[in-house]
């Protein structure tokens, strides 16, 4: 049989963006914690921040929450977290 | 951009589509230029026209890609307006397709079609309405699922994280049985004219059968549905949102003979179905000495021992349909995903919605 095959997937149109460089140490940095409001999300994130802080204390810790665990954080919230912190901690905690 | 892979077609195209994982696990119908062209024509031509972007992969659903998936599913070209309207409804912001695709919950899109298009394309609204045996029901629902798999990237275990899934993830599409319903059709209840055709889409669990062969009045039949709704195992109980109730024609006739309207039915179900706060909070047994709050439920619910917690926030969150065969005293309760999604009702053919409804671009928030 000759001819070509139809691909059902459609094209993904996206710009490539590099991720931010990793920090050498979180010590002395401002940490933002984004609670996704899942049942156990805040517990997982708070305990994780505690464990990191034992090794490398933060300059400040600020907490934020998404409107719903199942939708993207609003652009304004992401911009605020970026402006007010050096690093951010996110997670699910289902 | 033509959606053609740069390979020469192998002898066995069905096997080829299996090998590429461009399938739902069942054999697909190999697309041909003639079949694709017929569907694109039914969509209004212009094969490169982007109809939607399907999350979470965010693939572009051009008319040609929509046609490819419809042909793979086994659709006839005349199903195209229904499939397109359903896709556009799924892609409205409040439906939250990204969340439904990725969730660990088992939700799948349930489509309910109303209006003259049901009979024009030969849909089944009668016996075995949720089951197999009708090409339009089966392949419209299958085309939606193939689009979510291929364009949306909802591959199980990859971007689709559903723990269990359910059989509606192959196809989940019915029509309301307007002919055997004692009430106005669903879309008329929501402001459309009887001559309009619509598709309603809700993120839904599978149907739970409700049997009642003894009641000869509305209250008795509905108490059985209340019983099916009043568990704390489904998502509505702990996350609110919307649900669907499908009344079989015999049950509907009994309810209507008591003089009850659609609103009476929805209000009675809302008033009487529910759990206590103690049940859904497990009596604070797992609260680590504190108190359960549950942010997924409305702020105004009393979070106190003995307080009644309804299944959904208000009677309008119960979407009521009549469907199924003429014989049999059965109905069904269909839980939704929760308040993370809102169902959408959309007119088929893209015409402007009737005045008075709260609609944007042909899509009405319910």
JSON list of N, CA and C in Angstrom, two decimals, chain A residues 10 14 21 23-24 48 59 84:
[
{"chain": "A", "resi": 10, "resn": "UNK", "atom": "N", "xyz": [-2.46, 16.09, 16.58]},
{"chain": "A", "resi": 10, "resn": "UNK", "atom": "CA", "xyz": [-2.46, 17.55, 16.55]},
{"chain": "A", "resi": 10, "resn": "UNK", "atom": "C", "xyz": [-1.12, 18.11, 17.01]},
{"chain": "A", "resi": 14, "resn": "UNK", "atom": "N", "xyz": [4.11, 25.67, 21.35]},
{"chain": "A", "resi": 14, "resn": "UNK", "atom": "CA", "xyz": [4.60, 26.18, 22.64]},
{"chain": "A", "resi": 14, "resn": "UNK", "atom": "C", "xyz": [5.97, 26.78, 22.46]},
{"chain": "A", "resi": 21, "resn": "UNK", "atom": "N", "xyz": [17.69, 28.59, 37.34]},
{"chain": "A", "resi": 21, "resn": "UNK", "atom": "CA", "xyz": [18.86, 27.85, 37.87]},
{"chain": "A", "resi": 21, "resn": "UNK", "atom": "C", "xyz": [18.63, 27.43, 39.32]},
{"chain": "A", "resi": 23, "resn": "UNK", "atom": "N", "xyz": [19.41, 26.88, 43.25]},
{"chain": "A", "resi": 23, "resn": "UNK", "atom": "CA", "xyz": [20.20, 27.65, 44.21]},
{"chain": "A", "resi": 23, "resn": "UNK", "atom": "C", "xyz": [21.23, 26.72, 44.84]},
{"chain": "A", "resi": 24, "resn": "UNK", "atom": "N", "xyz": [22.39, 27.28, 45.21]},
{"chain": "A", "resi": 24, "resn": "UNK", "atom": "CA", "xyz": [23.44, 26.46, 45.82]},
{"chain": "A", "resi": 24, "resn": "UNK", "atom": "C", "xyz": [23.00, 25.99, 47.21]},
{"chain": "A", "resi": 48, "resn": "UNK", "atom": "N", "xyz": [8.02, 19.51, 55.11]},
{"chain": "A", "resi": 48, "resn": "UNK", "atom": "CA", "xyz": [9.19, 19.59, 54.23]},
{"chain": "A", "resi": 48, "resn": "UNK", "atom": "C", "xyz": [9.99, 20.85, 54.52]},
{"chain": "A", "resi": 59, "resn": "UNK", "atom": "N", "xyz": [15.48, 33.06, 55.50]},
{"chain": "A", "resi": 59, "resn": "UNK", "atom": "CA", "xyz": [15.35, 34.45, 55.98]},
{"chain": "A", "resi": 59, "resn": "UNK", "atom": "C", "xyz": [13.88, 34.73, 56.32]},
{"chain": "A", "resi": 84, "resn": "UNK", "atom": "N", "xyz": [7.98, 38.16, 45.83]},
{"chain": "A", "resi": 84, "resn": "UNK", "atom": "CA", "xyz": [8.17, 38.23, 47.29]},
{"chain": "A", "resi": 84, "resn": "UNK", "atom": "C", "xyz": [9.11, 37.16, 47.84]}
]
